[in-house]
Amino acid sequence: MDGPTTMSADGANPGGNSRDGGWFGRGPGGTPGGPAPTPQAPPTGPAPAARPSAPPAPVAPAPSVPPAPGAPSAPEQRTAPSTPFQPFASSPAAAPTPPTASGPTAAPTPHTEPAGAEQRAADPEDTSDAALLRRTLAEIEPIADKVTSHFYALLFLKHPDLRALFPAAMDTQRDRLFTALLTAATHVHDADTLTAYLPRLGRGHRKYGTLPEHYPAVGECLLGALSRYARESWGPKTEAAWVGAYTAISQIMIDAAAEDELRAPAWWQAEVVAHEMRTRDIAVVTVRPDQPYPFLAGQYTSLETPWWPRVWRHYSFASAPRSDGLLSFHVKAVPAGWVSHALVHRARPGHVIRLGAPAGSMTVDHTTDSGLLCLGGGTGIAPIKALVEDVAQHGSRRSVQVFYGARRDHDLYDIDTMLRLQQSHPWLSVRPVVDDGPSGELCGQLPDAVCQYGPWHTYDAYLSGPPGMIRRGVDTLVGIGIPTHRIRHDSIEELVGARN
């Protein structure tokens, strides 16, 4: 594809990002879909050998994302704690003092806030925890890079054992944590929102080797960085608000991970069994997991290669669940895309990669017979193809209308497959759309082409492609009468970082 697609692309957002995010992951987004399936028992095989260096690992989109630690050699079984886990062993100091030594980033000298700073910044009419959190975030937003750099300096200087959980290069990590934190903190008093997305992040962090005992260190250094740079808004009340927010966030993630560990592996080993080049930079990669891998059509997974240890990227499944258990992914090698280049140009049958748990809500609702309007741009056609196969497997004859977009004719690398499906299923219609196409073809932007047909107000819409296409597509579909609750796509924030 030409840009990041709905978890099928692995492209060039500066440094890349993991859909599963890091400590906080991406902010809430996306539309609800069918329930995610439950994986099986933990794997027993060893993890792929790690190489000495690796590029930056993903963190969460919002458009930025927090860090994604690497995974241990084998998952360790734990049960949910009987009492709430305390992210802070004790209330952290307003500004922890790191040693004056070199590290991933230099640690600034701690700053002691003048008396009354919190009162000057606070609105006397609103001293709620939510307001205090917002003031801190608003104050550090213009200098987020400095704050995030200080956070990592504190973390790695005070807790050097945690450095091994992260990729060797940390430059892009620093750009994402506080944007993701902004989202998490903003929703900390919205229980429904937090419980909708934090448990998934907690479960996803298992593959990075994140343990409950890591959270206190992160919380301590987080408060140290905030207190150092939030000069006007910081004070005892603000610190207490952040302790409470971080406690709530981390507890949800810890509990979800502990519960998931009782029934699912932290990752799956998967052997590459087929590698087909469709264009000079797009490959269809097929793998065989080492144990059953349950998922739903339209979902995605995170993937790690042996060439870039601790760097996970996200790809949509390119087919509905198969009887032989094989999984396929469409991968486009993009500039500076470490994982995508490895999968396209280095991976071959016999190589072993690792898979995270399935995720995503862009799935078919089989309790209704509404038609499906599907827009797939570039390699975003992968999950659309899976949805078509899913409808066929369920034996329904509901109308499925697919608009397959690309810049040029030769970029429609999977058009033959889609046309064969159309020939086999009379309820399916496939329309190619190219930006600069010959006379007689649909031309222009994919969302605009949809307006030439319809009406669509009774259809469920599914969008997969570059973030810009998703945004325009949602606006277009709402404008022609499709309610927002019937438009499904993965989070725009996640898509922004789904590349590399």
Coordinates of N, CA and C in Angstrom, one line a residue, residues 9-12 281 283 305 308 313 315 331-346 499-500:
A9 N -0.2 -2.3 7.2 CA 1.0 -1.6 6.8 C 2.0 -1.6 7.9
D10 N 3.2 -1.4 7.4 CA 4.3 -1.4 8.4 C 5.3 -0.3 7.9
G11 N 4.9 0.9 7.8 CA 5.6 1.9 7.0 C 6.4 2.9 7.7
A12 N 6.4 4.1 7.3 CA 7.4 5.0 7.6 C 7.0 6.2 8.5
D281 N 7.8 -4.5 -4.1 CA 7.9 -4.2 -2.7 C 6.7 -4.7 -1.9
A283 N 4.8 -8.3 -0.6 CA 4.8 -9.7 -0.5 C 3.7 -10.3 0.3
T305 N 10.2 -10.1 14.2 CA 11.1 -10.9 13.4 C 12.4 -11.2 14.1
W308 N 15.0 -8.1 14.0 CA 14.8 -6.9 14.8 C 14.1 -7.3 16.2
R313 N 5.5 -5.0 15.0 CA 4.7 -4.3 14.1 C 3.4 -5.0 13.9
Y315 N -0.1 -6.2 11.7 CA -0.5 -6.6 10.4 C -1.9 -7.2 10.5
V331 N 2.4 -7.5 3.1 CA 3.4 -6.6 3.7 C 4.0 -5.8 2.5
K332 N 4.0 -4.5 2.7 CA 4.7 -3.6 1.8 C 5.9 -3.1 2.5
A333 N 7.1 -3.2 1.8 CA 8.3 -2.7 2.3 C 8.3 -1.1 2.1
V334 N 8.5 -0.4 3.1 CA 8.5 1.1 3.0 C 9.8 1.7 3.4
P335 N 10.1 2.9 3.1 CA 11.3 3.5 3.5 C 11.5 3.5 5.0
A336 N 12.7 3.1 5.4 CA 13.0 3.1 6.9 C 12.2 2.1 7.6
G337 N 11.5 1.2 6.9 CA 10.7 0.1 7.6 C 11.5 -1.1 7.9
W338 N 12.0 -1.2 9.1 CA 12.9 -2.3 9.4 C 12.2 -3.6 9.3
V339 N 11.0 -3.7 10.0 CA 10.3 -5.0 10.0 C 9.7 -5.3 8.6
S340 N 9.2 -4.3 7.9 CA 8.6 -4.5 6.6 C 9.6 -5.0 5.6
H341 N 10.8 -4.3 5.6 CA 11.9 -4.8 4.7 C 12.3 -6.2 5.0
A342 N 12.4 -6.5 6.3 CA 12.8 -7.9 6.7 C 11.8 -8.9 6.2
L343 N 10.5 -8.6 6.3 CA 9.5 -9.6 5.9 C 9.5 -9.7 4.4
V344 N 9.7 -8.6 3.7 CA 9.6 -8.6 2.2 C 10.8 -9.2 1.6
H345 N 12.0 -8.7 2.1 CA 13.2 -9.0 1.4 C 14.1 -10.0 2.0
R346 N 13.9 -10.4 3.3 CA 14.7 -11.4 4.0 C 14.0 -12.6 4.4
R499 N 3.2 2.0 11.0 CA 4.1 1.8 9.9 C 5.5 1.4 10.4
N500 N 6.4 1.0 9.5 CA 7.8 0.7 9.8 C 7.9 -0.8 10.0

